[in-house]
mmCIF file of C-alpha atoms in Angstrom:
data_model
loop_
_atom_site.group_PDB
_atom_site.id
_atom_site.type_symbol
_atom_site.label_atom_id
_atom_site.label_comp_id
_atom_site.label_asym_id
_atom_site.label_seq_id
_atom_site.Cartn_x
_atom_site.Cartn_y
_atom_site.Cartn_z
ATOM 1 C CA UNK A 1 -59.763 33.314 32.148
ATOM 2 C CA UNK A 2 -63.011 32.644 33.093
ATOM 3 C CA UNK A 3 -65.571 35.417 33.634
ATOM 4 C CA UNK A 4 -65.882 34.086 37.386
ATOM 5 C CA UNK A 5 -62.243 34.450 38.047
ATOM 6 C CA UNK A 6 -61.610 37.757 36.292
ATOM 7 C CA UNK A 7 -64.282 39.052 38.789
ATOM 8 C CA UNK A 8 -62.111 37.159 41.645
ATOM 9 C CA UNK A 9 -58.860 38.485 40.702
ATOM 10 C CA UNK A 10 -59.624 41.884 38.119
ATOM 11 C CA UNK A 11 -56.231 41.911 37.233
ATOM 12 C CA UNK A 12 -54.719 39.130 35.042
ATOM 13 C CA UNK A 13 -51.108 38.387 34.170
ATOM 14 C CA UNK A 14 -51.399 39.813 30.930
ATOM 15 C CA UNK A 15 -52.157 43.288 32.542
ATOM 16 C CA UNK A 16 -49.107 45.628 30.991
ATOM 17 C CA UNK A 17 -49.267 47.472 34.346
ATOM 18 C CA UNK A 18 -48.809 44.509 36.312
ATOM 19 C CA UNK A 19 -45.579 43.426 34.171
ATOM 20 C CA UNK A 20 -44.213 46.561 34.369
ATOM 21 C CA UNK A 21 -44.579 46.320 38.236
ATOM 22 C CA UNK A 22 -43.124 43.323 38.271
ATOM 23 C CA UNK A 23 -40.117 44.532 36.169
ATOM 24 C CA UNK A 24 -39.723 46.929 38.516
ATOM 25 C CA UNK A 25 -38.948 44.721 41.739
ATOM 26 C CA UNK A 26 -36.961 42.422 39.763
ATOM 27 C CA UNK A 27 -35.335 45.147 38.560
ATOM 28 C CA UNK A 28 -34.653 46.360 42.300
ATOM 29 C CA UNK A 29 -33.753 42.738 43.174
ATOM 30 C CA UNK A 30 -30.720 42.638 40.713
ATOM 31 C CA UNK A 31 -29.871 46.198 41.149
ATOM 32 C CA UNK A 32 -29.401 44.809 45.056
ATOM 33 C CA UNK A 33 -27.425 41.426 44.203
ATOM 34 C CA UNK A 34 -24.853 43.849 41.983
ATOM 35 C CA UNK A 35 -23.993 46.170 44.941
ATOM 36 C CA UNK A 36 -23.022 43.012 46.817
ATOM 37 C CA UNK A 37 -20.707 42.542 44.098
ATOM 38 C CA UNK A 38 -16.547 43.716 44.181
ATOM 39 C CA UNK A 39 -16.471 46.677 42.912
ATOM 40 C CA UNK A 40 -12.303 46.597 43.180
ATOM 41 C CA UNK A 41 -12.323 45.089 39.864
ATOM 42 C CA UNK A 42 -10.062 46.516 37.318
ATOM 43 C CA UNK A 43 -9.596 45.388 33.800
ATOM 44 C CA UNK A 44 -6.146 45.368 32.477
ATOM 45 C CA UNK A 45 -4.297 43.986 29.217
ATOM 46 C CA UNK A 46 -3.590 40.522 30.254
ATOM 47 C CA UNK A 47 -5.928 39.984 32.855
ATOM 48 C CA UNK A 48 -8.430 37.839 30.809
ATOM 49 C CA UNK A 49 -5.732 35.479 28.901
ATOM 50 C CA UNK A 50 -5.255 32.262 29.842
ATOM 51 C CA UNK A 51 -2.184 31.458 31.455
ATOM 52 C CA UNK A 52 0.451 29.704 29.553
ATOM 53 C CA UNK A 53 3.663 30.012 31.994
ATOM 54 C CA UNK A 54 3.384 34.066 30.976
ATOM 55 C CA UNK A 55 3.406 33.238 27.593
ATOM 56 C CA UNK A 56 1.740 34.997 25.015
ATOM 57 C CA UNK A 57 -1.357 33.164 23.568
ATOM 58 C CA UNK A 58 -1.098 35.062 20.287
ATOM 59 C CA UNK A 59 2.324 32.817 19.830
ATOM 60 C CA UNK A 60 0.412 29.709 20.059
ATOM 61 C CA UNK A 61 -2.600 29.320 19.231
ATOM 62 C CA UNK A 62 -2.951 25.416 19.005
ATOM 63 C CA UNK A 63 -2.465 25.499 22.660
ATOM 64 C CA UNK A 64 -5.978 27.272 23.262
ATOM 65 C CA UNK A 65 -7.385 24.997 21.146
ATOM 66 C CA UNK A 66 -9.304 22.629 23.851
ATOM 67 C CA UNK A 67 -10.308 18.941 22.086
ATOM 68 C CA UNK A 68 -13.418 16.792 22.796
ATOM 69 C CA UNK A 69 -11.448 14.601 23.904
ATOM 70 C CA UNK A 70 -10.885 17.001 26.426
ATOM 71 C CA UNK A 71 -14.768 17.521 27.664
ATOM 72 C CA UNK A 72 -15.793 14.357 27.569
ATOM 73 C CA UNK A 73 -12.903 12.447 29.430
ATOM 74 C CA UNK A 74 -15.015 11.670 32.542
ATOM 75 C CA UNK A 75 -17.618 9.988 30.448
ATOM 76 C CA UNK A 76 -14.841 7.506 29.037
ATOM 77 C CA UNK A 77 -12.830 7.075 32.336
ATOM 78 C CA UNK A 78 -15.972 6.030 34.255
ATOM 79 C CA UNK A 79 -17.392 3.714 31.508
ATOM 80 C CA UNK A 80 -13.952 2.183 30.375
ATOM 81 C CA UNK A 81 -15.103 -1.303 30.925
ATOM 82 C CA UNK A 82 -17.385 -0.527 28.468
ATOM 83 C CA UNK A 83 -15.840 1.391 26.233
ATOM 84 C CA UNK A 84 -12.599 -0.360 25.909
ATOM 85 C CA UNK A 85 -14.213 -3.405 23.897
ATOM 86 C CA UNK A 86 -15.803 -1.386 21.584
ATOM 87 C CA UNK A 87 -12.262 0.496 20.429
ATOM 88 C CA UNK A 88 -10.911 -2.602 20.032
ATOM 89 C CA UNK A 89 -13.277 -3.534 17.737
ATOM 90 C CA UNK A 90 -12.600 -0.621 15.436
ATOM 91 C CA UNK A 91 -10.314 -2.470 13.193
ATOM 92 C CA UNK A 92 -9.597 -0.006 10.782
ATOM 93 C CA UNK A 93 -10.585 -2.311 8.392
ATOM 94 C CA UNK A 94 -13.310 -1.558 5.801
ATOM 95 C CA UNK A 95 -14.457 -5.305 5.069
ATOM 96 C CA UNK A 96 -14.729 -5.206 9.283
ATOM 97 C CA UNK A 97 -17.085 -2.599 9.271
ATOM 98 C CA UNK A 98 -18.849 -3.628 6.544
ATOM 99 C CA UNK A 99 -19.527 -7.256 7.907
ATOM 100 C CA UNK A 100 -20.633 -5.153 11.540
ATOM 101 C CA UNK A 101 -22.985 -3.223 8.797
ATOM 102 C CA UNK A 102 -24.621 -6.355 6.913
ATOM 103 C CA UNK A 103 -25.059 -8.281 10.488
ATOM 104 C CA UNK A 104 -26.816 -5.287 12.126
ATOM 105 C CA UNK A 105 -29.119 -4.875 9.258
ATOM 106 C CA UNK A 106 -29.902 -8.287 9.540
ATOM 107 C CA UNK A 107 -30.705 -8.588 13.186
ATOM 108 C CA UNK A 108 -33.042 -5.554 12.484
ATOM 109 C CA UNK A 109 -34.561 -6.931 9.540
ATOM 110 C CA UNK A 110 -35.445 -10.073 11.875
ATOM 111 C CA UNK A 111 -36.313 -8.346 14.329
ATOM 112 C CA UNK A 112 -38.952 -6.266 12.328
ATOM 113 C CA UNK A 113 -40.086 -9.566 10.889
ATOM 114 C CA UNK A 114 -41.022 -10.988 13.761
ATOM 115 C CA UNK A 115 -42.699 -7.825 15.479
ATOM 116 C CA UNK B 1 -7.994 46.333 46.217
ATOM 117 C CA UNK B 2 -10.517 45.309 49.578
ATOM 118 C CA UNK B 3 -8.955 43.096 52.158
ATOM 119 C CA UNK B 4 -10.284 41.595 54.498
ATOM 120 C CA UNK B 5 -9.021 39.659 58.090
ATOM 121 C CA UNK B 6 -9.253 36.221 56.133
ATOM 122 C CA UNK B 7 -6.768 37.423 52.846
ATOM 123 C CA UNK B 8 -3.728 36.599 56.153
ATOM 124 C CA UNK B 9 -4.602 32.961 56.451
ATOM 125 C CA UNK B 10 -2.632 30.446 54.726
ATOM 126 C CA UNK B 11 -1.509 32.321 51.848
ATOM 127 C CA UNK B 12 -0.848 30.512 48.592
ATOM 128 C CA UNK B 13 2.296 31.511 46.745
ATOM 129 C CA UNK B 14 3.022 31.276 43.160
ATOM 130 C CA UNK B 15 7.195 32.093 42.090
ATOM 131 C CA UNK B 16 7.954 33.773 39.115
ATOM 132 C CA UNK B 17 11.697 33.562 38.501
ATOM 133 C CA UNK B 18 12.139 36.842 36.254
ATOM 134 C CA UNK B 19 16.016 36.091 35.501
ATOM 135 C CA UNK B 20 17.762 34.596 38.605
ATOM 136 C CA UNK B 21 20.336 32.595 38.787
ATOM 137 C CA UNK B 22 18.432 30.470 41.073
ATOM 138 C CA UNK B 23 19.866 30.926 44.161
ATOM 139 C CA UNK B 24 16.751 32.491 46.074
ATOM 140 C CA UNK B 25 14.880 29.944 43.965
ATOM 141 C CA UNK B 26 16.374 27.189 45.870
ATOM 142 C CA UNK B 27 16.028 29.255 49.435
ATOM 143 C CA UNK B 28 12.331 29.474 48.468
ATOM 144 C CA UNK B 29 12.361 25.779 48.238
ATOM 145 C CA UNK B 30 14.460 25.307 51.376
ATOM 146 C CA UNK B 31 11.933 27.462 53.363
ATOM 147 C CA UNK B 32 9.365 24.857 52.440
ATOM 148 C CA UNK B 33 11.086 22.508 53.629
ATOM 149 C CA UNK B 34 10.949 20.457 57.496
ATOM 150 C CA UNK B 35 13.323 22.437 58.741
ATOM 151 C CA UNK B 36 12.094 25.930 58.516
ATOM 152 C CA UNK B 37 8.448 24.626 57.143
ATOM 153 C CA UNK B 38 6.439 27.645 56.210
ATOM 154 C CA UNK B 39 3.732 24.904 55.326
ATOM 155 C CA UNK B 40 2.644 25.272 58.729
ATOM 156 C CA UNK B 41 1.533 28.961 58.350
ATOM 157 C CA UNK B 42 -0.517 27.298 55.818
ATOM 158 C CA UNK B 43 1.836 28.530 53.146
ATOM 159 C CA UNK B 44 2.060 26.489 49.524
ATOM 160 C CA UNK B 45 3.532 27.281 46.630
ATOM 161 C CA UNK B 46 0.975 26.733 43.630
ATOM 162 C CA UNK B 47 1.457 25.900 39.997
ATOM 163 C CA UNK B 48 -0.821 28.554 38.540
ATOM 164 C CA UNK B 49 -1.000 32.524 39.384
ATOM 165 C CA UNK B 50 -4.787 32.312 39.652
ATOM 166 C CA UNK B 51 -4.440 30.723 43.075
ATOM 167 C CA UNK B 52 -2.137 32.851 44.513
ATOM 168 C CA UNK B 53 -2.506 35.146 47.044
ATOM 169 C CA UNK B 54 1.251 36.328 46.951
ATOM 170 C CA UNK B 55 3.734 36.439 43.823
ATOM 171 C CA UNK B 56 7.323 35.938 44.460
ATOM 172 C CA UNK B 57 9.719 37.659 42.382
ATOM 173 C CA UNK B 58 13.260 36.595 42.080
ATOM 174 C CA UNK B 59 16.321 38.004 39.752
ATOM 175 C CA UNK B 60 15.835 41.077 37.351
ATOM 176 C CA UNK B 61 13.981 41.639 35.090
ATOM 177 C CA UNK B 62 16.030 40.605 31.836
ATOM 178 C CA UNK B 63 14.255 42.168 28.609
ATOM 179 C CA UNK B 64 12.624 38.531 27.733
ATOM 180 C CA UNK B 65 11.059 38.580 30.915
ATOM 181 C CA UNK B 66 9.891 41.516 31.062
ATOM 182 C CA UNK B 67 6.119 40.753 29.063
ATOM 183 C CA UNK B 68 6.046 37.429 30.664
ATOM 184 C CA UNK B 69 6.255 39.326 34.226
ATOM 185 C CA UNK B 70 3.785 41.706 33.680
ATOM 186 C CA UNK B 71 1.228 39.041 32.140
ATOM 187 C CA UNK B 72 1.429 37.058 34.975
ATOM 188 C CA UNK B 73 0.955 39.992 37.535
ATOM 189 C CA UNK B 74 -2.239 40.786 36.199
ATOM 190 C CA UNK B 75 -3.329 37.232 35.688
ATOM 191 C CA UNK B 76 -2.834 37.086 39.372
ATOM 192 C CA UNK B 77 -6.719 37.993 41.005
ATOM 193 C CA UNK B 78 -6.597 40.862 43.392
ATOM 194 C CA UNK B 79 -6.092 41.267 46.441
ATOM 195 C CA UNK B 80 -2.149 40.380 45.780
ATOM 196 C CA UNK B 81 0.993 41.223 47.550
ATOM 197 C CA UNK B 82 4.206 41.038 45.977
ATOM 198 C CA UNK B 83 6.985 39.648 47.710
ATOM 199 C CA UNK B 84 10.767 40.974 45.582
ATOM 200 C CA UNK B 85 12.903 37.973 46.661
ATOM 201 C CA UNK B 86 16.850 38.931 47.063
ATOM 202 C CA UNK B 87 19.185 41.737 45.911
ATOM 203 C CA UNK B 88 19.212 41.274 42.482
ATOM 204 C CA UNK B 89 14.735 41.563 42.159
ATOM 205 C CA UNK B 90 15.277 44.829 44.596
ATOM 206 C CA UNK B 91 18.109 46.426 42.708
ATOM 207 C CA UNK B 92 19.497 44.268 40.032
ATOM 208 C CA UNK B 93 22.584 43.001 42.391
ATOM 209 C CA UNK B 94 25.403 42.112 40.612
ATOM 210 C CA UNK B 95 23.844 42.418 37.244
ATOM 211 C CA UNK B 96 23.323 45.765 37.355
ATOM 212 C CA UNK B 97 25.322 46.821 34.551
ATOM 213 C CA UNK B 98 24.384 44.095 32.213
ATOM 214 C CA UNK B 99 23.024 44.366 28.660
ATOM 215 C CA UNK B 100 20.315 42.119 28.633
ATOM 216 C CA UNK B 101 18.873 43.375 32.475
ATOM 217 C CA UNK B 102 15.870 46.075 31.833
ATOM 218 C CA UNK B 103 15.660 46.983 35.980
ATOM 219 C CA UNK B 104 14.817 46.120 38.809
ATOM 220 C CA UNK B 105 10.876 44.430 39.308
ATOM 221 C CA UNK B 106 9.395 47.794 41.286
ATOM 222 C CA UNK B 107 10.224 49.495 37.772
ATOM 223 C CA UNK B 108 7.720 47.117 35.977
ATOM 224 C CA UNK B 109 5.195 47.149 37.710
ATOM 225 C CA UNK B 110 2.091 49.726 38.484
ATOM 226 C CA UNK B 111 2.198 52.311 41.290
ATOM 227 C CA UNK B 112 -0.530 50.532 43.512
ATOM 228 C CA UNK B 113 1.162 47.118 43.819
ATOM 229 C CA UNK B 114 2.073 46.124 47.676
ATOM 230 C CA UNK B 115 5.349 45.598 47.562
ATOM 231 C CA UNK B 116 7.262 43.453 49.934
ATOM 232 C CA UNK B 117 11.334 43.403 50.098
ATOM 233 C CA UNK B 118 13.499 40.565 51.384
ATOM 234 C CA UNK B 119 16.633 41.443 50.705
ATOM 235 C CA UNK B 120 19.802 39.058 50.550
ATOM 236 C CA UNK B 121 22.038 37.402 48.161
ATOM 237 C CA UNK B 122 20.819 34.889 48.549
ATOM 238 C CA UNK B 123 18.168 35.525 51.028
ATOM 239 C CA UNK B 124 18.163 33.088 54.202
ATOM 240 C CA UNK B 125 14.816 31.377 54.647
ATOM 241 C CA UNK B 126 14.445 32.488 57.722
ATOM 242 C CA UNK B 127 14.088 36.061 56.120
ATOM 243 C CA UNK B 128 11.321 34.784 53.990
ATOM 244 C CA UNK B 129 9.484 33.764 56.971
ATOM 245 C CA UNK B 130 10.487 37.379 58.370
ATOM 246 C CA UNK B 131 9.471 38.594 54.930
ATOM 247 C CA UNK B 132 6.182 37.021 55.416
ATOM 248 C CA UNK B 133 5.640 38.598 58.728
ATOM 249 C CA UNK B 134 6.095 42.135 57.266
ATOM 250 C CA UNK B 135 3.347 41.032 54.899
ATOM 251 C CA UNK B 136 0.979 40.181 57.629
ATOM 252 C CA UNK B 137 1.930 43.579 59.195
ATOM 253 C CA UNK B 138 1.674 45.693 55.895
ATOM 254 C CA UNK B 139 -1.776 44.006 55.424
ATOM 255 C CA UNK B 140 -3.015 45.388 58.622
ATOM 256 C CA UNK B 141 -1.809 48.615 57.888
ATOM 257 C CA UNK B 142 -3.565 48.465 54.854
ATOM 258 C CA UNK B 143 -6.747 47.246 56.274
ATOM 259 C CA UNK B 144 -6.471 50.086 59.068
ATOM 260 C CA UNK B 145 -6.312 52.823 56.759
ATOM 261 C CA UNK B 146 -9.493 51.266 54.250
ATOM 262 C CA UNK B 147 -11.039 51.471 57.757
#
């Protein structure tokens, strides 16, 4: 800070005394939000599993396991008119993909010619 | 567990069926149903125990049940009532002296658990509905003495 504005305002931010103030209050602040909190809470065996019809997850544990697929469903549901083309284009077949590879290259190569 | 006024309205209901033979499973249907409609208390049964406000219990608890039971009453988020649906929940009915029954629900489950008993065999939906009631009552009671 300038020599002008440390004569303004004597104390900067990097004053350890003013940090530790300011820990303080936030310190208060949060110390405030937690008493609003439930304090009825009680943690027991099972309370944290998910629920699988009362079944243990220990005697399935495929059934936690939670897929892309799974996340990123909305993405594929709202774009589908989009998307849809593009799985039907995934052959399966190698010589497919390779003819996608050699025309992409190509339109790049142009591309970069002409830029 | 803190209650307040609003823990009365429309409370959802999840069923566990510990072992019945289904009988009170249908009444709990039945009382759903137009003609004695506990939908317009604001009453719904729910497909997962994390919604629920109140768990019914119906039948025994037969020893496969019994883990299942408890993991589900403490998946359920407090403030819960528990509602023990028919003779055999209360007391084991007419199983009583069978080799696969472990006891009655109240047996399973921990000391400070609000416990509600409809009794019958099986029990008439308008004795849910009364069963209900008692709830609501029991609730204030409970919220009078927390002050």
């Amino acid at each position: 800070m300038s020599a002008l504005a440390y004569q303004l305002v004597p104390v900067s931010g990097w004053n350890p005394l003013v940090l530790i103030l300011l820990a303080l209050i936030v310190g208060v602040l949060v110390y405030m939000i937690y008493r609003l909190g439930n304090h009825s809470y009680k943690e027991t065996k099972y309370k944290r599993e998910p629920f699988l019809s009362g079944n243990s997850p220990a005697d399935d544990p495929d059934s936690l396991h939670i897929g892309g697929s799974n996340l990123y469903w909305g993405f594929t549901r709202a774009l589908k008119r989009y998307f849809e083309p593009l799985v039907r284009g995934h052959t399966g077949l190698l010589n497919d993909y390779l003819y996608w590879f050699v025309i992409t290259v190509v339109v790049i190569m142009v591309v970069l010619y002409f830029v | 567990m803190e209650l307040s006024k609003t823990f009365d309205k429309s409370l959802w209901v999840f069923h566990v069926n510990s072992g019945s033979c289904n009988a009170c499973d249908i009444e709990i249907v039945a009382s759903v149903t137009p003609r004695y409609d506990v939908e317009r208390f604001g009453i719904k049964l729910v497909g997962t125990p994390r919604h629920a406000d109140v768990l019914l219990f119906t039948g025994p608890v037969i020893k496969k049940t019994k883990e299942r039971v408890l993991r589900v009453y403490e998946q359920t988020p407090d403030p819960k009532v528990v509602m023990i649906i028919g003779n055999c929940a209360s007391t084991t009915g007419v199983y009583y002296d069978s080799y696969a029954v472990e006891g009655p629900i109240d047996t399973l489950l921990p000391d400070d658990a609000n416990l509600i008993y409809v009794n019958g065999c099986p029990v008439r939906p308008e004795n849910i509905i009364n069963g209900v009631k008692e709830a609501w009552l029991y609730l204030e009671e409970l919220r009078g003495d927390q002050g």
